[in-house]
mmCIF file of C-alpha atoms in Angstrom:
data_model
loop_
_atom_site.group_PDB
_atom_site.id
_atom_site.type_symbol
_atom_site.label_atom_id
_atom_site.label_comp_id
_atom_site.label_asym_id
_atom_site.label_seq_id
_atom_site.Cartn_x
_atom_site.Cartn_y
_atom_site.Cartn_z
ATOM 1 C CA THR A 29 0.000 0.000 0.000
ATOM 2 C CA GLN A 30 3.012 2.313 0.254
ATOM 3 C CA ARG A 31 4.391 4.392 -2.572
ATOM 4 C CA LEU A 32 7.896 5.597 -3.339
ATOM 5 C CA ARG A 33 8.150 8.996 -4.959
ATOM 6 C CA PHE A 34 11.133 9.051 -7.304
ATOM 7 C CA LEU A 35 12.380 10.499 -10.570
ATOM 8 C CA ALA A 36 12.949 8.287 -13.592
ATOM 9 C CA GLY A 37 16.536 7.012 -13.560
ATOM 10 C CA GLN A 38 17.073 7.256 -9.806
ATOM 11 C CA SER A 39 18.317 4.447 -7.538
ATOM 12 C CA VAL A 40 17.513 3.084 -4.088
ATOM 13 C CA ARG A 41 19.479 1.196 -1.452
ATOM 14 C CA LEU A 42 18.112 -2.243 -0.622
ATOM 15 C CA ASP A 43 18.854 -3.786 2.786
ATOM 16 C CA LEU A 44 18.223 -7.537 2.725
ATOM 17 C CA GLY A 45 19.226 -8.122 6.342
ATOM 18 C CA GLY A 46 22.171 -10.123 7.599
ATOM 19 C CA GLY A 47 24.592 -7.430 6.485
ATOM 20 C CA LEU A 48 23.613 -7.728 2.824
ATOM 21 C CA SER A 49 22.783 -4.484 1.046
ATOM 22 C CA GLY A 50 23.256 -2.869 -2.325
ATOM 23 C CA THR A 51 22.206 0.085 -4.449
ATOM 24 C CA LEU A 52 20.171 -0.596 -7.583
ATOM 25 C CA PRO A 53 18.550 1.705 -10.147
ATOM 26 C CA LEU A 54 14.786 1.563 -10.485
ATOM 27 C CA ALA A 55 13.677 0.167 -13.830
ATOM 28 C CA ASN A 56 10.038 1.246 -13.848
ATOM 29 C CA CYS A 57 8.255 4.465 -14.684
ATOM 30 C CA PRO A 58 7.592 6.809 -11.737
ATOM 31 C CA CYS A 59 3.946 6.683 -12.781
ATOM 32 C CA ASP A 60 3.846 3.154 -11.287
ATOM 33 C CA ASP A 61 5.289 3.984 -7.883
ATOM 34 C CA ARG A 62 3.754 1.043 -5.997
ATOM 35 C CA ASN A 63 5.475 -1.658 -8.067
ATOM 36 C CA LEU A 64 9.243 -1.258 -7.980
ATOM 37 C CA VAL A 65 11.242 -3.089 -10.649
ATOM 38 C CA PHE A 66 14.972 -3.870 -10.637
ATOM 39 C CA HIS A 67 17.139 -5.545 -13.284
ATOM 40 C CA LEU A 68 19.795 -7.934 -11.933
ATOM 41 C CA ASP A 69 22.630 -9.587 -13.852
ATOM 42 C CA ALA A 70 22.271 -13.330 -13.181
ATOM 43 C CA SER A 71 25.884 -13.926 -14.215
ATOM 44 C CA ARG A 72 27.238 -11.887 -11.298
ATOM 45 C CA ASP A 73 28.448 -13.949 -8.366
ATOM 46 C CA ASP A 74 28.503 -11.365 -5.572
ATOM 47 C CA PRO A 75 26.599 -12.213 -2.341
ATOM 48 C CA PHE A 76 23.990 -9.470 -2.780
ATOM 49 C CA THR A 77 22.990 -10.531 -6.306
ATOM 50 C CA ARG A 78 22.995 -14.225 -5.449
ATOM 51 C CA HIS A 79 20.785 -13.617 -2.387
ATOM 52 C CA CYS A 80 18.320 -11.554 -4.443
ATOM 53 C CA LEU A 81 18.045 -14.198 -7.157
ATOM 54 C CA ASP A 82 18.231 -17.375 -5.079
ATOM 55 C CA GLN A 83 16.650 -16.595 -1.708
ATOM 56 C CA LEU A 84 14.223 -13.683 -1.947
ATOM 57 C CA GLY A 85 10.626 -14.791 -2.303
ATOM 58 C CA LYS A 86 7.095 -13.498 -2.029
ATOM 59 C CA GLY A 87 6.517 -11.904 1.343
ATOM 60 C CA THR A 88 10.205 -11.392 2.120
ATOM 61 C CA SER A 89 10.848 -8.104 3.891
ATOM 62 C CA VAL A 90 13.316 -5.717 2.242
ATOM 63 C CA ASP A 91 14.155 -2.285 3.626
ATOM 64 C CA ILE A 92 14.358 0.429 0.960
ATOM 65 C CA GLU A 93 16.176 3.726 1.396
ATOM 66 C CA GLY A 94 16.097 6.512 -1.169
ATOM 67 C CA PRO A 95 15.682 7.622 -3.841
ATOM 68 C CA GLU A 96 19.068 9.023 -4.822
ATOM 69 C CA GLY A 97 21.057 9.955 -7.900
ATOM 70 C CA ASP A 98 21.131 12.543 -10.694
ATOM 71 C CA PHE A 99 20.734 10.165 -13.661
ATOM 72 C CA VAL A 100 17.523 12.035 -14.435
ATOM 73 C CA LEU A 101 15.962 14.048 -17.235
ATOM 74 C CA SER A 102 16.867 17.706 -17.478
ATOM 75 C CA GLU A 103 14.078 20.217 -17.027
ATOM 76 C CA GLU A 104 16.239 22.884 -18.683
ATOM 77 C CA HIS A 105 16.649 21.107 -22.022
ATOM 78 C CA PRO A 106 13.546 19.164 -22.982
ATOM 79 C CA GLY A 107 14.344 17.870 -26.420
ATOM 80 C CA PRO A 108 15.783 14.976 -28.430
ATOM 81 C CA LEU A 109 17.550 12.269 -26.443
ATOM 82 C CA ILE A 110 20.210 9.575 -26.791
ATOM 83 C CA PHE A 111 20.221 6.538 -24.501
ATOM 84 C CA LEU A 112 23.228 4.203 -24.406
ATOM 85 C CA ALA A 113 22.854 1.102 -22.236
ATOM 86 C CA MET A 114 24.944 -1.997 -21.695
ATOM 87 C CA ASP A 115 23.486 -5.191 -20.221
ATOM 88 C CA THR A 116 21.444 -4.325 -17.073
ATOM 89 C CA GLY A 117 22.251 -0.664 -17.674
ATOM 90 C CA PHE A 118 19.003 -0.955 -19.607
ATOM 91 C CA GLY A 119 17.162 -0.907 -16.250
ATOM 92 C CA PRO A 120 17.439 2.819 -15.473
ATOM 93 C CA VAL A 121 17.210 3.610 -19.190
ATOM 94 C CA HIS A 122 13.917 1.681 -19.311
ATOM 95 C CA SER A 123 12.622 3.901 -16.499
ATOM 96 C CA LEU A 124 13.645 7.036 -18.380
ATOM 97 C CA VAL A 125 12.223 5.909 -21.718
ATOM 98 C CA GLU A 126 8.873 4.947 -20.221
ATOM 99 C CA HIS A 127 8.669 8.321 -18.491
ATOM 100 C CA VAL A 128 9.461 10.182 -21.731
ATOM 101 C CA LEU A 129 6.874 8.145 -23.633
ATOM 102 C CA ALA A 130 4.251 8.822 -20.948
ATOM 103 C CA GLN A 131 4.858 12.562 -21.415
ATOM 104 C CA GLU A 132 4.243 12.261 -25.164
ATOM 105 C CA THR A 133 6.714 15.000 -26.063
ATOM 106 C CA GLY A 134 7.136 13.787 -29.630
ATOM 107 C CA GLU A 135 10.883 14.454 -29.601
ATOM 108 C CA ALA A 136 13.383 12.189 -31.341
ATOM 109 C CA LEU A 137 14.735 9.398 -29.168
ATOM 110 C CA ASP A 138 17.604 7.029 -29.983
ATOM 111 C CA LEU A 139 18.101 3.913 -27.842
ATOM 112 C CA MET A 140 21.244 1.834 -28.303
ATOM 113 C CA TRP A 141 21.467 -1.294 -26.134
ATOM 114 C CA VAL A 142 24.680 -3.295 -26.078
ATOM 115 C CA ALA A 143 24.713 -6.910 -24.853
ATOM 116 C CA SER A 144 28.119 -8.280 -23.866
ATOM 117 C CA GLY A 145 29.413 -11.832 -23.897
ATOM 118 C CA GLU A 146 26.617 -14.373 -23.434
ATOM 119 C CA ARG A 147 24.125 -11.828 -22.107
ATOM 120 C CA THR A 148 20.945 -11.083 -24.050
ATOM 121 C CA HIS A 149 18.705 -8.140 -24.913
ATOM 122 C CA TYR A 150 16.154 -9.510 -22.442
ATOM 123 C CA GLU A 151 13.466 -6.937 -23.314
ATOM 124 C CA ASP A 152 14.192 -6.831 -27.018
ATOM 125 C CA ASN A 153 10.540 -7.371 -27.991
ATOM 126 C CA LEU A 154 9.476 -4.358 -25.921
ATOM 127 C CA CYS A 155 12.129 -2.150 -27.502
ATOM 128 C CA ARG A 156 11.152 -3.309 -30.990
ATOM 129 C CA SER A 157 7.495 -2.568 -30.255
ATOM 130 C CA TRP A 158 8.445 0.988 -29.285
ATOM 131 C CA ASN A 159 10.484 1.267 -32.482
ATOM 132 C CA ASP A 160 7.580 0.055 -34.640
ATOM 133 C CA ALA A 161 4.845 2.102 -32.979
ATOM 134 C CA LEU A 162 6.474 5.465 -32.360
ATOM 135 C CA ASP A 163 7.564 8.130 -34.825
ATOM 136 C CA GLY A 164 10.997 9.504 -34.010
ATOM 137 C CA PHE A 165 11.992 6.455 -31.950
ATOM 138 C CA ARG A 166 15.004 4.475 -33.159
ATOM 139 C CA TYR A 167 16.274 1.296 -31.445
ATOM 140 C CA GLN A 168 19.521 -0.524 -32.126
ATOM 141 C CA ALA A 169 20.344 -3.885 -30.522
ATOM 142 C CA LEU A 170 24.139 -4.189 -30.476
ATOM 143 C CA ARG A 171 26.564 -6.863 -29.283
ATOM 144 C CA VAL A 172 30.198 -6.970 -28.167
ATOM 145 C CA GLY A 173 32.369 -9.934 -27.293
ATOM 146 C CA THR A 174 35.098 -8.030 -25.422
ATOM 147 C CA ASP A 175 35.610 -4.643 -23.768
ATOM 148 C CA ALA A 176 38.016 -3.759 -26.572
ATOM 149 C CA GLN A 177 35.111 -3.693 -29.031
ATOM 150 C CA VAL A 178 32.892 -1.354 -27.024
ATOM 151 C CA GLU A 179 34.076 2.037 -28.259
ATOM 152 C CA ALA A 180 34.025 1.080 -31.937
ATOM 153 C CA VAL A 181 30.513 -0.393 -31.654
ATOM 154 C CA ILE A 182 29.153 2.733 -29.971
ATOM 155 C CA ARG A 183 30.903 5.035 -32.441
ATOM 156 C CA SER A 184 29.377 3.183 -35.378
ATOM 157 C CA ALA A 185 25.885 3.269 -33.843
ATOM 158 C CA LEU A 186 26.093 7.024 -33.296
ATOM 159 C CA GLN A 187 26.920 7.855 -36.912
ATOM 160 C CA GLU A 188 23.290 8.471 -37.856
ATOM 161 C CA ILE A 189 22.838 11.191 -35.225
ATOM 162 C CA THR A 190 22.831 14.481 -37.148
ATOM 163 C CA ASP A 191 21.666 16.873 -34.406
ATOM 164 C CA ALA A 192 24.070 15.888 -31.614
ATOM 165 C CA PRO A 193 24.532 19.405 -30.135
ATOM 166 C CA LEU A 194 20.774 19.535 -29.428
ATOM 167 C CA ARG A 195 20.702 16.216 -27.585
ATOM 168 C CA ASP A 196 20.758 15.206 -23.942
ATOM 169 C CA ALA A 197 22.480 11.847 -23.512
ATOM 170 C CA PHE A 198 22.353 9.085 -20.894
ATOM 171 C CA VAL A 199 24.934 6.315 -20.572
ATOM 172 C CA ALA A 200 24.521 3.362 -18.178
ATOM 173 C CA GLY A 201 26.631 0.227 -17.864
ATOM 174 C CA SER A 202 30.109 -0.921 -16.918
ATOM 175 C CA GLU A 203 32.872 1.579 -16.227
ATOM 176 C CA THR A 204 34.519 0.730 -19.558
ATOM 177 C CA PHE A 205 31.243 1.223 -21.409
ATOM 178 C CA VAL A 206 30.452 4.542 -19.732
ATOM 179 C CA ARG A 207 33.914 5.907 -20.430
ATOM 180 C CA ALA A 208 33.736 4.856 -24.087
ATOM 181 C CA GLY A 209 30.196 6.161 -24.488
ATOM 182 C CA LEU A 210 30.988 9.597 -23.085
ATOM 183 C CA SER A 211 34.066 9.831 -25.325
ATOM 184 C CA ASP A 212 32.123 8.896 -28.460
ATOM 185 C CA LEU A 213 29.287 11.273 -27.600
ATOM 186 C CA ALA A 214 31.759 14.150 -27.231
ATOM 187 C CA GLN A 215 33.267 13.307 -30.622
ATOM 188 C CA ILE A 216 29.931 13.678 -32.398
ATOM 189 C CA GLY A 217 29.221 16.991 -30.665
ATOM 190 C CA VAL A 218 27.047 16.202 -27.629
ATOM 191 C CA GLN A 219 27.855 18.760 -24.945
ATOM 192 C CA THR A 220 29.509 17.330 -21.823
ATOM 193 C CA SER A 221 27.123 19.316 -19.623
ATOM 194 C CA ARG A 222 24.193 17.538 -21.253
ATOM 195 C CA CYS A 223 25.442 14.007 -20.533
ATOM 196 C CA ARG A 224 24.449 11.865 -17.559
ATOM 197 C CA SER A 225 26.187 8.612 -16.708
ATOM 198 C CA LEU A 226 25.671 5.710 -14.308
ATOM 199 C CA VAL A 227 28.270 3.010 -13.639
ATOM 200 C CA LEU A 228 26.795 -0.329 -12.584
#
């Protein structure tokens, strides 16, 4: 019955008890503030992730603290957007995209989602449905085998952006991915002040 007021793209701290806690970005639209969604990487072997995936069940109590973070939409520059996500970096990007779509601004929106190694684009059908149904929405499902390929893949995907100086950009994923994404965005003319990043 409780609600959490948050901005799209923000994170919360989850306390599972027994000394296990972690910070995760919310993956749902703020318009659905009673059902909180988180994306977890099942290939990670840290105690927090393993406990979430293997031991949490219906009715389990989890303490939530937040929200926090500035990976949020700018009120100063409503306009066309670029979203770069890698693996579960799609979680906070999903929250942002759903919020933008709910506002029906009609601005151009480019979503580029990179899957690494054996990981998948686990909500590919949803992204493709957005791409098919919405004017100005462009989705690219990309794949890399190694970190060394990340920058070149992003650079190639960004080539079709012709109005980069007008864009706000959001980059979420591994540290290597975020660093490469911010570098490639700067090279095509996206202003540094209009970029937001989140390392997961």
